[in-house]
MMTF fields as JSON, N, C-alpha, C and O atoms, coordinates in Angstrom:
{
  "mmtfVersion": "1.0.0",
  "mmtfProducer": "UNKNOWN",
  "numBonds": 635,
  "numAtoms": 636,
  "numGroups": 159,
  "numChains": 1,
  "numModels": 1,
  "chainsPerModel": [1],
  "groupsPerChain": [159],
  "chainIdList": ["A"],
  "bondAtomList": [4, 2, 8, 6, 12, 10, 16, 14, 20, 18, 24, 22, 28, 26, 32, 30, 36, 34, 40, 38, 44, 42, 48, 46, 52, 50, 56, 54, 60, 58, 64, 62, 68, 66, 72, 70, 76, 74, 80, 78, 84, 82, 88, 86, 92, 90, 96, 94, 100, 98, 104, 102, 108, 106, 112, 110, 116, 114, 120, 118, 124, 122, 128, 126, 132, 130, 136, 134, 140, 138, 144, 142, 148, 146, 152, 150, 156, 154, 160, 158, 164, 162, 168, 166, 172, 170, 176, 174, 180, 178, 184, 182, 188, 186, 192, 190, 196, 194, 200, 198, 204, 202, 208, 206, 212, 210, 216, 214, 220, 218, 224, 222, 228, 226, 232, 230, 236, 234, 240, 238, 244, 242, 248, 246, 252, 250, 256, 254, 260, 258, 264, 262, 268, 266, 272, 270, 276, 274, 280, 278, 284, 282, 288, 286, 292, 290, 296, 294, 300, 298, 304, 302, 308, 306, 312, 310, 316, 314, 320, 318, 324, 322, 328, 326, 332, 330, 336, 334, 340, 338, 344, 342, 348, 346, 352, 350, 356, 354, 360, 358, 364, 362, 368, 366, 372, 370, 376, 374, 380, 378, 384, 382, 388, 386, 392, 390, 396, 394, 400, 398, 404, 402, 408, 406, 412, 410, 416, 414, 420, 418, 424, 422, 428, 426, 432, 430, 436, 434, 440, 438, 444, 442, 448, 446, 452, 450, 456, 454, 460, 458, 464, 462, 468, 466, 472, 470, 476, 474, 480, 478, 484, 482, 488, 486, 492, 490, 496, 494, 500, 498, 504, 502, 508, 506, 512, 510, 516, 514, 520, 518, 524, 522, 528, 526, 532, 530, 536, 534, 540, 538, 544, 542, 548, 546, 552, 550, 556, 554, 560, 558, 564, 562, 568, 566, 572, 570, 576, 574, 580, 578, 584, 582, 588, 586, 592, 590, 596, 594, 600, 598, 604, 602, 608, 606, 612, 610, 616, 614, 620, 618, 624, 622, 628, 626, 632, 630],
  "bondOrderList": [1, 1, 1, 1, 1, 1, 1, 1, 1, 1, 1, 1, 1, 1, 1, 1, 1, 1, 1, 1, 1, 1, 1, 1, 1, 1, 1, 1, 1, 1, 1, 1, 1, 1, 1, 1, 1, 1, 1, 1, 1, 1, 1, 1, 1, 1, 1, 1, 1, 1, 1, 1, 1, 1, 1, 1, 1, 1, 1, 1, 1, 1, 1, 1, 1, 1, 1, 1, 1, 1, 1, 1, 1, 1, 1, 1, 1, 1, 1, 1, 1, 1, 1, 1, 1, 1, 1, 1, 1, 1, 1, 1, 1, 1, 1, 1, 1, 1, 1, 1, 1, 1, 1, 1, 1, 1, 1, 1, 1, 1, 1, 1, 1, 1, 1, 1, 1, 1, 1, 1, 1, 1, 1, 1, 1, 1, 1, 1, 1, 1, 1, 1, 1, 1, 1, 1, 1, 1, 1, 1, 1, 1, 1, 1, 1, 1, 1, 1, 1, 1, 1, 1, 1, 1, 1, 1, 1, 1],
  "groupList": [{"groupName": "UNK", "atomNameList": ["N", "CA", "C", "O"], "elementList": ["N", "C", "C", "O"], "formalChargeList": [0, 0, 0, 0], "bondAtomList": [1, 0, 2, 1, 3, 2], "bondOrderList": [1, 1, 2], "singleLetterCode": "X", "chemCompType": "L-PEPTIDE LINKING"}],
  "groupTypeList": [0, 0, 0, 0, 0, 0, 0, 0, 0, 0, 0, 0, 0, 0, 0, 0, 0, 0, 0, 0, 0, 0, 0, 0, 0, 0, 0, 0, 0, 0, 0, 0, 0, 0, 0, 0, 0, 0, 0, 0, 0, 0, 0, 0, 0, 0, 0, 0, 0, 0, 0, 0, 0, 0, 0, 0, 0, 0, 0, 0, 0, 0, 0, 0, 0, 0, 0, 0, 0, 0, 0, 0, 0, 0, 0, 0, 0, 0, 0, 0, 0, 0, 0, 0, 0, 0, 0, 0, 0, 0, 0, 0, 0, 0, 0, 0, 0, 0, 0, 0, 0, 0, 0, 0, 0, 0, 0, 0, 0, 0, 0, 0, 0, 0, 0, 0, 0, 0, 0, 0, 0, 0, 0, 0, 0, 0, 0, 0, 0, 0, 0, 0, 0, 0, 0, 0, 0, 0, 0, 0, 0, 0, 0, 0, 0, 0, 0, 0, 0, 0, 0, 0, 0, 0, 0, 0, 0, 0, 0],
  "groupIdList": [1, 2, 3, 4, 5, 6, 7, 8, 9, 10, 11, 12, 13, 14, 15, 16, 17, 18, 19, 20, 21, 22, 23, 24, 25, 26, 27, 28, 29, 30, 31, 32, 33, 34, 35, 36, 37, 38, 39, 40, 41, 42, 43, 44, 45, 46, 47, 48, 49, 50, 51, 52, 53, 54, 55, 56, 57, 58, 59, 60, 61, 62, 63, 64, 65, 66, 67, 68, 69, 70, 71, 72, 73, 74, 75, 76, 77, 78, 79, 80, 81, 82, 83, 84, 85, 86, 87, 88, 89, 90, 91, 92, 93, 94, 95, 96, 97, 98, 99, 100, 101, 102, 103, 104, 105, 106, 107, 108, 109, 110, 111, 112, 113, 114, 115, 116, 117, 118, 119, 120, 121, 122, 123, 124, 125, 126, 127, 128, 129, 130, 131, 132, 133, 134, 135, 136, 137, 138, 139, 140, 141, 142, 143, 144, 145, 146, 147, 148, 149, 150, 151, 152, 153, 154, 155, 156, 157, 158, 159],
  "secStructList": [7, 7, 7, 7, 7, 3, 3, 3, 3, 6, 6, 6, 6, 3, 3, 3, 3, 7, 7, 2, 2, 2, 2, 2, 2, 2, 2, 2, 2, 2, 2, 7, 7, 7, 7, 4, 4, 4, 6, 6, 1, 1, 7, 7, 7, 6, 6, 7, 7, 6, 6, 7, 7, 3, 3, 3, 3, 7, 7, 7, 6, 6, 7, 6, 6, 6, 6, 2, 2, 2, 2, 2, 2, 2, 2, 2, 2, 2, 2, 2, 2, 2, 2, 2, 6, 2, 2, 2, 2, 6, 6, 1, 1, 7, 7, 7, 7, 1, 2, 2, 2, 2, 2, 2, 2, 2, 6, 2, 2, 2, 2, 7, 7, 2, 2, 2, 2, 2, 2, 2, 2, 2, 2, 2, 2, 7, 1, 7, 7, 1, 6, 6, 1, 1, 6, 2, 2, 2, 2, 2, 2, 2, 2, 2, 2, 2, 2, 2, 2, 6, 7, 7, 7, 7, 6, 6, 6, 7, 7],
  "xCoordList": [34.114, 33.115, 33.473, 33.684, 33.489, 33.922, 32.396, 31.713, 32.178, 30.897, 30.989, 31.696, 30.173, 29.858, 28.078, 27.14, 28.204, 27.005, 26.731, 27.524, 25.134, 24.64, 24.02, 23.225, 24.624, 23.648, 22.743, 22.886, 21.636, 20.081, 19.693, 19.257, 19.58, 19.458, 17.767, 17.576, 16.655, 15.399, 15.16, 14.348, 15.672, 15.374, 15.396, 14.483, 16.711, 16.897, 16.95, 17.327, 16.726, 16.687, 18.034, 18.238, 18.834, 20.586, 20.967, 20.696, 21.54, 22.008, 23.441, 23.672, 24.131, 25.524, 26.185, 25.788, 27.323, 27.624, 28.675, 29.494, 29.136, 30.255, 30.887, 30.273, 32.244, 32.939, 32.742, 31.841, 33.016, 32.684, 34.108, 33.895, 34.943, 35.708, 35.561, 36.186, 35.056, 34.262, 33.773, 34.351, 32.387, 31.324, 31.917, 31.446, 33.268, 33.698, 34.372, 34.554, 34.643, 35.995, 34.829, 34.888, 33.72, 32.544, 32.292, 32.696, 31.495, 30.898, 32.055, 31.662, 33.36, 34.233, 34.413, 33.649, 35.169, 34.981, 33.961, 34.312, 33.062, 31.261, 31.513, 31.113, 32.007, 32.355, 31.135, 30.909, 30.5, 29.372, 29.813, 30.992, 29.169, 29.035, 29.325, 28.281, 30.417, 29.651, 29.153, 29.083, 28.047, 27.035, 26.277, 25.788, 26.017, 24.632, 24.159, 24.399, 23.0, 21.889, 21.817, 20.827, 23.045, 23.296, 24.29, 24.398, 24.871, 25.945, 25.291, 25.819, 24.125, 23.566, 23.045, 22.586, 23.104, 23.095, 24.265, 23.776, 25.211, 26.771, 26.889, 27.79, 25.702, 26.545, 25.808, 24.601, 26.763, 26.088, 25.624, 26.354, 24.427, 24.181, 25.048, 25.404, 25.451, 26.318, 26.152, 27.046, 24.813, 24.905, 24.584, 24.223, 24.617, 24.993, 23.149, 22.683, 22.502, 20.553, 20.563, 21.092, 19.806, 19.495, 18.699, 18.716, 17.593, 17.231, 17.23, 16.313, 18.838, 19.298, 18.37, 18.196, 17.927, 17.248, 18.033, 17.633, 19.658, 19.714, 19.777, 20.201, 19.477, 19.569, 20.339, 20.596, 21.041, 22.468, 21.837, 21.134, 22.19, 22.008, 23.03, 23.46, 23.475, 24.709, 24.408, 23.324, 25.423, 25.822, 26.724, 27.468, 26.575, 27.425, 28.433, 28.002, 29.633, 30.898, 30.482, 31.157, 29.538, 29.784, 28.375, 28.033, 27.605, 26.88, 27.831, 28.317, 27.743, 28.301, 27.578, 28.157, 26.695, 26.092, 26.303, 26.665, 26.137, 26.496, 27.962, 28.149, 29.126, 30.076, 30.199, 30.862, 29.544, 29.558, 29.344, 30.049, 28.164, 27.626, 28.328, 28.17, 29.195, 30.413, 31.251, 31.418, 31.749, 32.551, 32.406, 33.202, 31.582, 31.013, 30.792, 30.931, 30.463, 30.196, 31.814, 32.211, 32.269, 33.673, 34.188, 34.217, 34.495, 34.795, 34.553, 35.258, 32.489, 31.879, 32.793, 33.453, 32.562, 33.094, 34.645, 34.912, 35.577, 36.598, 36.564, 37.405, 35.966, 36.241, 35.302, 35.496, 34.315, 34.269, 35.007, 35.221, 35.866, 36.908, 37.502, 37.508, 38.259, 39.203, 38.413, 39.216, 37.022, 36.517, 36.765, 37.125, 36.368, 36.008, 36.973, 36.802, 38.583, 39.496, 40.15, 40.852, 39.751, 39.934, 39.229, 39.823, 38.066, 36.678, 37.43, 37.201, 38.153, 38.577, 39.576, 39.827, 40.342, 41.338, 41.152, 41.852, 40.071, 40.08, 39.71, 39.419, 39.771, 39.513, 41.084, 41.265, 41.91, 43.193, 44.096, 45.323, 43.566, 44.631, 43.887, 43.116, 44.243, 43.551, 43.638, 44.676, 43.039, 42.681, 42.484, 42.205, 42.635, 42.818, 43.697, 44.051, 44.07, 44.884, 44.492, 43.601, 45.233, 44.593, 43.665, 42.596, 44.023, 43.529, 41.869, 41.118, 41.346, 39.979, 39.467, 38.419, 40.758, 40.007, 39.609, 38.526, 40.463, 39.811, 38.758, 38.054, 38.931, 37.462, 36.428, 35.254, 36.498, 35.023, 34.635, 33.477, 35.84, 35.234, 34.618, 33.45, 35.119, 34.575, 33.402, 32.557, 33.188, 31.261, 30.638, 29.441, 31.271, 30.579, 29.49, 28.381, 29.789, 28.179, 27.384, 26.69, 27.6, 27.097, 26.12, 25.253, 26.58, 26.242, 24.793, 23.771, 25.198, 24.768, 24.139, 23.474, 24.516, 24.663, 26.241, 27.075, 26.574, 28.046, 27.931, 28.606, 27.136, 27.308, 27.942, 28.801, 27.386, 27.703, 29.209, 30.034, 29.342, 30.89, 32.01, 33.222, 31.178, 32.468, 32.226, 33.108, 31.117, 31.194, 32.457, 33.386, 32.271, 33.186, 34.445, 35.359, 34.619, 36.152, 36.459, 37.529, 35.724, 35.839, 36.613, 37.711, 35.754, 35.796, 36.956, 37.496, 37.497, 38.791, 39.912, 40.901, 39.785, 40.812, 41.199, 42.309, 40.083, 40.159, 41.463, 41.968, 41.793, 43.027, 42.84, 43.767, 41.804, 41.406, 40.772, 39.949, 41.128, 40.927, 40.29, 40.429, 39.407, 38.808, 37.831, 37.613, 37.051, 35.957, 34.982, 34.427, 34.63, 33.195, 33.773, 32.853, 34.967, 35.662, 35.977, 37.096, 35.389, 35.678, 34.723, 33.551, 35.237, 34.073, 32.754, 32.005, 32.735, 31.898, 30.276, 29.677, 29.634, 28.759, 28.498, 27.538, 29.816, 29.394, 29.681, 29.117, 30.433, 30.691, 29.303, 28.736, 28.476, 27.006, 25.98, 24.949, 26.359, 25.094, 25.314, 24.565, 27.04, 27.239, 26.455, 25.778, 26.657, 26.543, 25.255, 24.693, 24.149, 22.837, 22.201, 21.13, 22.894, 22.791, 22.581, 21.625, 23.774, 23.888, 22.794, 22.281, 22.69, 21.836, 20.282, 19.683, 19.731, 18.602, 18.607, 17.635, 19.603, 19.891, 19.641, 19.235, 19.95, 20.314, 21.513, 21.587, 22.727, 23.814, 23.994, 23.45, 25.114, 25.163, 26.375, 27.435, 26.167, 27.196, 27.681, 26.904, 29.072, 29.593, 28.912, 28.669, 28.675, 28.053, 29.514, 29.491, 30.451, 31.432, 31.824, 32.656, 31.158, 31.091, 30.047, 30.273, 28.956, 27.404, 28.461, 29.489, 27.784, 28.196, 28.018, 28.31],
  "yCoordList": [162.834, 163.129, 162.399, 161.202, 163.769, 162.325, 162.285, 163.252, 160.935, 160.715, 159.249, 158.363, 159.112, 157.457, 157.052, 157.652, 155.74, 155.333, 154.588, 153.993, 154.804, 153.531, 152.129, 152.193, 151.317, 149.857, 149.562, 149.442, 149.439, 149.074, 147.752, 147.786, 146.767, 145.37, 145.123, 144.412, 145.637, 145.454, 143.989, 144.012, 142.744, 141.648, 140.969, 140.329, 141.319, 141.337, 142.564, 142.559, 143.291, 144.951, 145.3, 145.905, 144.881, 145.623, 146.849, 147.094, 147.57, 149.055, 148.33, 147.58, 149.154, 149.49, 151.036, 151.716, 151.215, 152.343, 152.218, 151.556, 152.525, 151.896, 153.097, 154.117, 153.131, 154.165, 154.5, 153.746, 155.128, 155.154, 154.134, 153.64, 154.071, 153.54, 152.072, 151.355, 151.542, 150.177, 150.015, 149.514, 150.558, 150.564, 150.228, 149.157, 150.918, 150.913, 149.466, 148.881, 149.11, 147.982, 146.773, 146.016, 146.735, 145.748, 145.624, 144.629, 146.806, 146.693, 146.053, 145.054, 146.575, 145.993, 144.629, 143.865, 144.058, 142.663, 142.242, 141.282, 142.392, 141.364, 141.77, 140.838, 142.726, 142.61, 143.648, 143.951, 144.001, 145.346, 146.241, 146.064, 147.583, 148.544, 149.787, 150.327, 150.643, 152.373, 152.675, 153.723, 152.576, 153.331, 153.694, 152.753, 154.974, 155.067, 153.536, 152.503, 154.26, 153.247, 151.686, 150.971, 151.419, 149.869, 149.329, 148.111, 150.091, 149.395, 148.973, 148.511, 149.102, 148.068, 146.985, 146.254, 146.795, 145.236, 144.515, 143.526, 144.507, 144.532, 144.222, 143.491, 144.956, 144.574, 143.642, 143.458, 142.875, 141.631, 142.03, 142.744, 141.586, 142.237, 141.826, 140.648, 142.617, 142.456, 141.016, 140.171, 140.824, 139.757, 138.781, 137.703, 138.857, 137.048, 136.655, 135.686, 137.649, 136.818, 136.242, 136.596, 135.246, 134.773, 135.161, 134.523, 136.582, 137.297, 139.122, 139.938, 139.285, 140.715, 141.731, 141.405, 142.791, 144.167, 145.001, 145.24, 145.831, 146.637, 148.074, 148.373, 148.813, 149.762, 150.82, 150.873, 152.006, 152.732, 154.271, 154.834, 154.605, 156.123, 157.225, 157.14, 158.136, 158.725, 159.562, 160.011, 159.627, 160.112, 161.635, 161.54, 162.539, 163.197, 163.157, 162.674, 163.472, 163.589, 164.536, 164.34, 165.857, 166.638, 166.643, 167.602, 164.717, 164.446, 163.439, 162.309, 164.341, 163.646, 162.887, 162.608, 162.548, 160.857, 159.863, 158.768, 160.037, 159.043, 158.256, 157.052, 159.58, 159.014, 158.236, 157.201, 158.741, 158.334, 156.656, 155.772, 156.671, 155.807, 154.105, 152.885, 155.266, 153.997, 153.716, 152.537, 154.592, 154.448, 153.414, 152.475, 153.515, 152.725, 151.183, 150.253, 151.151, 149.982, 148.923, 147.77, 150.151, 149.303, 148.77, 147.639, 149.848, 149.655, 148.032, 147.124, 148.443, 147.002, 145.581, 144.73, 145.708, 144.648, 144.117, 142.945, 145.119, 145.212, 144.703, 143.899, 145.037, 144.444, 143.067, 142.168, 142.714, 141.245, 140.806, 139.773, 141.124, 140.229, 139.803, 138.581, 140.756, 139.898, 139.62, 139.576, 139.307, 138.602, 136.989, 136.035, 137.186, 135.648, 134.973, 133.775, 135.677, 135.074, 134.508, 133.514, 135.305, 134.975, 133.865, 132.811, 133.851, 132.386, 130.935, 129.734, 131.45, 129.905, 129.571, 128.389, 130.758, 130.036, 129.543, 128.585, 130.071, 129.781, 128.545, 128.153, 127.802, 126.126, 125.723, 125.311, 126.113, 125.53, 126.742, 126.643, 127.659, 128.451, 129.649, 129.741, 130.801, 131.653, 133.099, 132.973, 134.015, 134.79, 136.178, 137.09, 136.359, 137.367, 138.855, 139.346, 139.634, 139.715, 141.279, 141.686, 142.131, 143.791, 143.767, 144.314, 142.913, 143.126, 142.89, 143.724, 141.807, 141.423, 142.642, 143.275, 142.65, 143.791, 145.21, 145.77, 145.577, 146.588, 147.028, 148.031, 145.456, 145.138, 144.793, 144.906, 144.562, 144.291, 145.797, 146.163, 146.828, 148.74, 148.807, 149.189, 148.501, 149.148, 148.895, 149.684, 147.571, 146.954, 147.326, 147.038, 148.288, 148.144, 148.978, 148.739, 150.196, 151.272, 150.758, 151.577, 149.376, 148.992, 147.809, 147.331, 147.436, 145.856, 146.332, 145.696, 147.468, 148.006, 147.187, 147.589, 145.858, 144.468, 144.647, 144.081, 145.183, 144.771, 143.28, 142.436, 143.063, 141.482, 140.444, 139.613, 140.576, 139.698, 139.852, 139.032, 141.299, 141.59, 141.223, 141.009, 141.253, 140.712, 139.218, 138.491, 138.642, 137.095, 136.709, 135.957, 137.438, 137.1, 137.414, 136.613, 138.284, 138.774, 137.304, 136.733, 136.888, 136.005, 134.606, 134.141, 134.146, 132.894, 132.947, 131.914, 134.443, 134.466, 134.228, 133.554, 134.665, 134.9, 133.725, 133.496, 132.908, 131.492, 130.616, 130.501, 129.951, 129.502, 127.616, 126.972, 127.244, 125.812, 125.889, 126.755, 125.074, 124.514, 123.72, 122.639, 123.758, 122.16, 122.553, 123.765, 121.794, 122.047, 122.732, 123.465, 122.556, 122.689, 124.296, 125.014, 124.785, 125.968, 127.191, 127.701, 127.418, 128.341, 129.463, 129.501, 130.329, 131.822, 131.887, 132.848, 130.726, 130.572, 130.763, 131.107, 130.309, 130.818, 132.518, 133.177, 132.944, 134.087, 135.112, 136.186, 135.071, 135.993, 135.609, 136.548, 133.763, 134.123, 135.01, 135.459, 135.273, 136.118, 137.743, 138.719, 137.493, 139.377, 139.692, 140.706, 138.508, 139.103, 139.13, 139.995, 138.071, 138.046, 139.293, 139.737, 139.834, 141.192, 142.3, 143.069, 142.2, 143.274, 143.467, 144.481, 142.206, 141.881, 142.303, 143.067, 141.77, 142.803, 144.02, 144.542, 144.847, 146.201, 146.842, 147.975, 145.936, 146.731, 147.071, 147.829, 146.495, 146.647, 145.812, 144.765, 146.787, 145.949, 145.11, 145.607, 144.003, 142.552, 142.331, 142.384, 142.058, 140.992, 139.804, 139.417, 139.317, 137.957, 136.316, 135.146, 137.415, 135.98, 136.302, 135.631, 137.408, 137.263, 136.551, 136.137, 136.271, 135.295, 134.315, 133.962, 133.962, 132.363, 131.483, 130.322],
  "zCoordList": [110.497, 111.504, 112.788, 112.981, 113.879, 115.157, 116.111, 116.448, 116.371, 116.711, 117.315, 116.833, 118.442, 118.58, 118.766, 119.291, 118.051, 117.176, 118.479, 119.208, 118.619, 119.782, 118.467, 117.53, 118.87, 117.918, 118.862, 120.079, 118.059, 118.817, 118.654, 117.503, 118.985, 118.138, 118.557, 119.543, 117.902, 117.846, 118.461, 119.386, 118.167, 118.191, 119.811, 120.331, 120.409, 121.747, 122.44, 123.612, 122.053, 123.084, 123.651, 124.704, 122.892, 123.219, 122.603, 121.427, 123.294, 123.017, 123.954, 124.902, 122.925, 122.871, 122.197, 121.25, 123.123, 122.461, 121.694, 122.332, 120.566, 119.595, 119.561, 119.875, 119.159, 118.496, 117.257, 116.89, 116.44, 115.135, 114.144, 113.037, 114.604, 114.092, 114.474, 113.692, 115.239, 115.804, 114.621, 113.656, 114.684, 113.64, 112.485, 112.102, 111.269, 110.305, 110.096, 109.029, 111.202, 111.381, 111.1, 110.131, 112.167, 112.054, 110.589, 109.987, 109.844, 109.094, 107.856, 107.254, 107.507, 106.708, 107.167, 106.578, 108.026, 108.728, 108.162, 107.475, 108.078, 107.331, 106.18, 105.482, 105.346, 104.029, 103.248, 102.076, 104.593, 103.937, 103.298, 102.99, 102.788, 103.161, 103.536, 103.903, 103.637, 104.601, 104.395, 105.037, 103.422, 103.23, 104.325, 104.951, 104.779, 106.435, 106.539, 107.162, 105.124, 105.264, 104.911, 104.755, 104.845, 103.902, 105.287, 105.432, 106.101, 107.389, 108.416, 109.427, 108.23, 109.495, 109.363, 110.24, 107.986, 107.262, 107.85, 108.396, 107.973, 107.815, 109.403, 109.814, 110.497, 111.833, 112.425, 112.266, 113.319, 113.952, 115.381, 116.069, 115.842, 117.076, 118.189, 118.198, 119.143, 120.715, 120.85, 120.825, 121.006, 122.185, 121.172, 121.645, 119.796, 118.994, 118.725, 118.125, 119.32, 118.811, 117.409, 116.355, 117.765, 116.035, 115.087, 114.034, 115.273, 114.942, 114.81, 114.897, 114.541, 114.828, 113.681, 112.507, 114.2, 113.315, 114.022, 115.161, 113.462, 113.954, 113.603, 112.486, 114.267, 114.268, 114.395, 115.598, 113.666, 114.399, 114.439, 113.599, 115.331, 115.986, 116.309, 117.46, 115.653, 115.657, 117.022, 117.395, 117.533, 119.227, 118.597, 117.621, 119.093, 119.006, 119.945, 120.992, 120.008, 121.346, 122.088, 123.099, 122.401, 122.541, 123.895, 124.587, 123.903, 124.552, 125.917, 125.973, 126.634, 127.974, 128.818, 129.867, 128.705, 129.238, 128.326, 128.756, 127.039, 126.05, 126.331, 126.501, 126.317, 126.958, 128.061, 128.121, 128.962, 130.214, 130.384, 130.869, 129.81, 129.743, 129.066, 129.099, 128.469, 126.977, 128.203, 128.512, 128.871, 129.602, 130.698, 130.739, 131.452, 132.099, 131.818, 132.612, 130.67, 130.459, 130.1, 130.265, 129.566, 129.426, 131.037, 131.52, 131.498, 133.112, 133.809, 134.249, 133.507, 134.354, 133.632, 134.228, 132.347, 131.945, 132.161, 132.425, 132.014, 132.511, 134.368, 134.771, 134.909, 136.521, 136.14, 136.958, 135.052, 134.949, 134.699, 135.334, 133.76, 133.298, 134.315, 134.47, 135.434, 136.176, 137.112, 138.044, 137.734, 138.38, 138.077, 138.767, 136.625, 136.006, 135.752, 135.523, 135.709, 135.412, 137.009, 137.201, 137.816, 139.65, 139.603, 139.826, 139.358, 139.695, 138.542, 138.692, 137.67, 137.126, 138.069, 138.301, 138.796, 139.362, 140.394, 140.725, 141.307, 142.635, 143.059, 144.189, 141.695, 142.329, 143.423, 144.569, 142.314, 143.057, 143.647, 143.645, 144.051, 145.313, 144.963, 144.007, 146.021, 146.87, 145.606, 144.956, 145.281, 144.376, 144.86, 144.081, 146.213, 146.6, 146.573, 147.645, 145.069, 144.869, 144.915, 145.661, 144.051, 144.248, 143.646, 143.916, 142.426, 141.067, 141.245, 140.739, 141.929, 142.603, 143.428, 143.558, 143.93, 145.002, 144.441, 144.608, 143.893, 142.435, 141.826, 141.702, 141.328, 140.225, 141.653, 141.301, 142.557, 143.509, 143.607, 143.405, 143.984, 144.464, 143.293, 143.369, 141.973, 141.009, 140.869, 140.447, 141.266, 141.038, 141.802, 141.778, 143.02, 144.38, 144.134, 144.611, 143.236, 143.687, 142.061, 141.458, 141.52, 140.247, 140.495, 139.763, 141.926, 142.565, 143.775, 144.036, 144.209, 145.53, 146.642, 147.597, 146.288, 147.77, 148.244, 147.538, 149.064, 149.775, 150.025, 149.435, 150.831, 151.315, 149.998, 150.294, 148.346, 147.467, 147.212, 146.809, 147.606, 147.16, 148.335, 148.32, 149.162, 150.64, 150.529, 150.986, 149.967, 150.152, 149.082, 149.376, 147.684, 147.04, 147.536, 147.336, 148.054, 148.732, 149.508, 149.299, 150.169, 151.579, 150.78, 151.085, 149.76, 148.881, 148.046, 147.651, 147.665, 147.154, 148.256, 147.97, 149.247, 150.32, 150.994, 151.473, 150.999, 152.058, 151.455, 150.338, 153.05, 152.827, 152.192, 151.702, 152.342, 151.693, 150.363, 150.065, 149.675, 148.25, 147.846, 148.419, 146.846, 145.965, 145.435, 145.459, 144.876, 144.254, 144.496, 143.678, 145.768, 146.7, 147.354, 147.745, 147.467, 148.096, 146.831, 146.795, 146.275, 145.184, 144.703, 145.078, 143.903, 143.772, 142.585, 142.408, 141.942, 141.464, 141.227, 140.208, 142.936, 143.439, 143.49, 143.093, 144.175, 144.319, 143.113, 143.32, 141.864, 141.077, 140.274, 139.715, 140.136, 139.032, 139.965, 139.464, 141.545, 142.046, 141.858, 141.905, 141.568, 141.228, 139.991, 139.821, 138.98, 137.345, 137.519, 136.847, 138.615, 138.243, 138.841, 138.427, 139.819, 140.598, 139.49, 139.394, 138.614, 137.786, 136.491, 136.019, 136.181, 135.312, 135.599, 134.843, 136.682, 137.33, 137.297, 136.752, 137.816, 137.459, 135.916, 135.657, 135.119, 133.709, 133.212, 132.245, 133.875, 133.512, 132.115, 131.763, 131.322, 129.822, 130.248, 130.627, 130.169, 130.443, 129.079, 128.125, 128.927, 127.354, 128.034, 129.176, 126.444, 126.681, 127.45, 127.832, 127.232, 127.69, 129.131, 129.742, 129.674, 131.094, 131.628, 132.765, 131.158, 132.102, 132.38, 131.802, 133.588, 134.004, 133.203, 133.486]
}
C-alpha cells in the first residue's frame, strides 16, 4: 500500500506527516508491532512529550496538500538546519554564504517579516567578530516568528 500516515500526538498537539516506510522503520526500531492497531504503541511522539497518545491517520498519495504540506515541512527544516549551523559559526567569522542566503528566500514567504531575515543576512555578513557580534539573536526571532505562525519546527532546531 503506498500511503503517508499523519502521527497525531494527543498529548502535545503535534501532527506530522510520515512516510509509510518511516512509520515501519519507527515502529520496528521500538521493537513493536505492524499491526494497524498495536503500531501506535510502538511510536514515540515528534517532539519527545512525556505524555505521548498517538494517533496514526492514513493519507492517501493521491491527496495533494498532504503532500504538500510533508514537503514543506521538510524544506522549513532543511533551511533551519543551515541557518543554525551558520549561527554556531558566526561567533568566529562571517557566514554569509549562498547556502544562508538560500535557506533565508526559502523562509522568506514562511517568516513574512523581511526585516528578521535581512537582520539575519546583515549579522552573517559583518566584517567584525566575537561574542556580542553574532546571529544568534536573530535566527531565535526567525524560529520564534515561525513558531507563532504554526510552522512544524524539529525540536533540534529551537534555540
Amino acid at each position: 500500500m503506498e500511503a503517508q500516515i499523519n502521527v497525531i500526538c494527543r498529548g502535545c498537539k503535534t501532527e506530522q506527516v510520515w512516510e509509510l516506510d518511516a512509520l515501519i522503520e519507527e515502529v520496528e526500531r521500538n521493537g513493536g508491532n505492524t499491526n494497524w492497531f498495536t503500531a501506535r504503541y510502538a511510536v514515540k511522539c515528534p517532539r519527545n512529550c512525556p505524555a505521548p497518545l498517538i494517533d496514526l491517520q492514513i493519507i492517501p498519495f493521491g491527496e495533494r496538500r498532504a503532500r504538500r504540506r510533508a514537503h514543506r515541512h521538510a524544506l522549513l527544516n532543511l533551511a533551519l538546519q543551515i541557518l543554525h549551523e551558520a549561527t554556531a559559526l558566526s561567533v568566529t567569522e562571517p557566514v554569509g554564504t549562498i547556502y544562508v542566503r538560500l535557506a533565508l528566500h526559502v523562509l522568506r514567504p514562511m517568516v513574512e517579516d523581511h526585516q528578521l531575515l535581512t537582520d539575519f543576512w546583515d549579522a552573517a555578513t559583518a566584517k567584525r567578530r566575537g561574542p556580542w557580534r553574532n546571529c544568534r539573536g536573530q535566527y531565535r526571532r526567525i524560529v520564534e516568528r515561525l513558531i507563532e505562525r504554526g510552522a512544524p519546527i524539529d525540536a533540534k532546531h529551537l534555540p
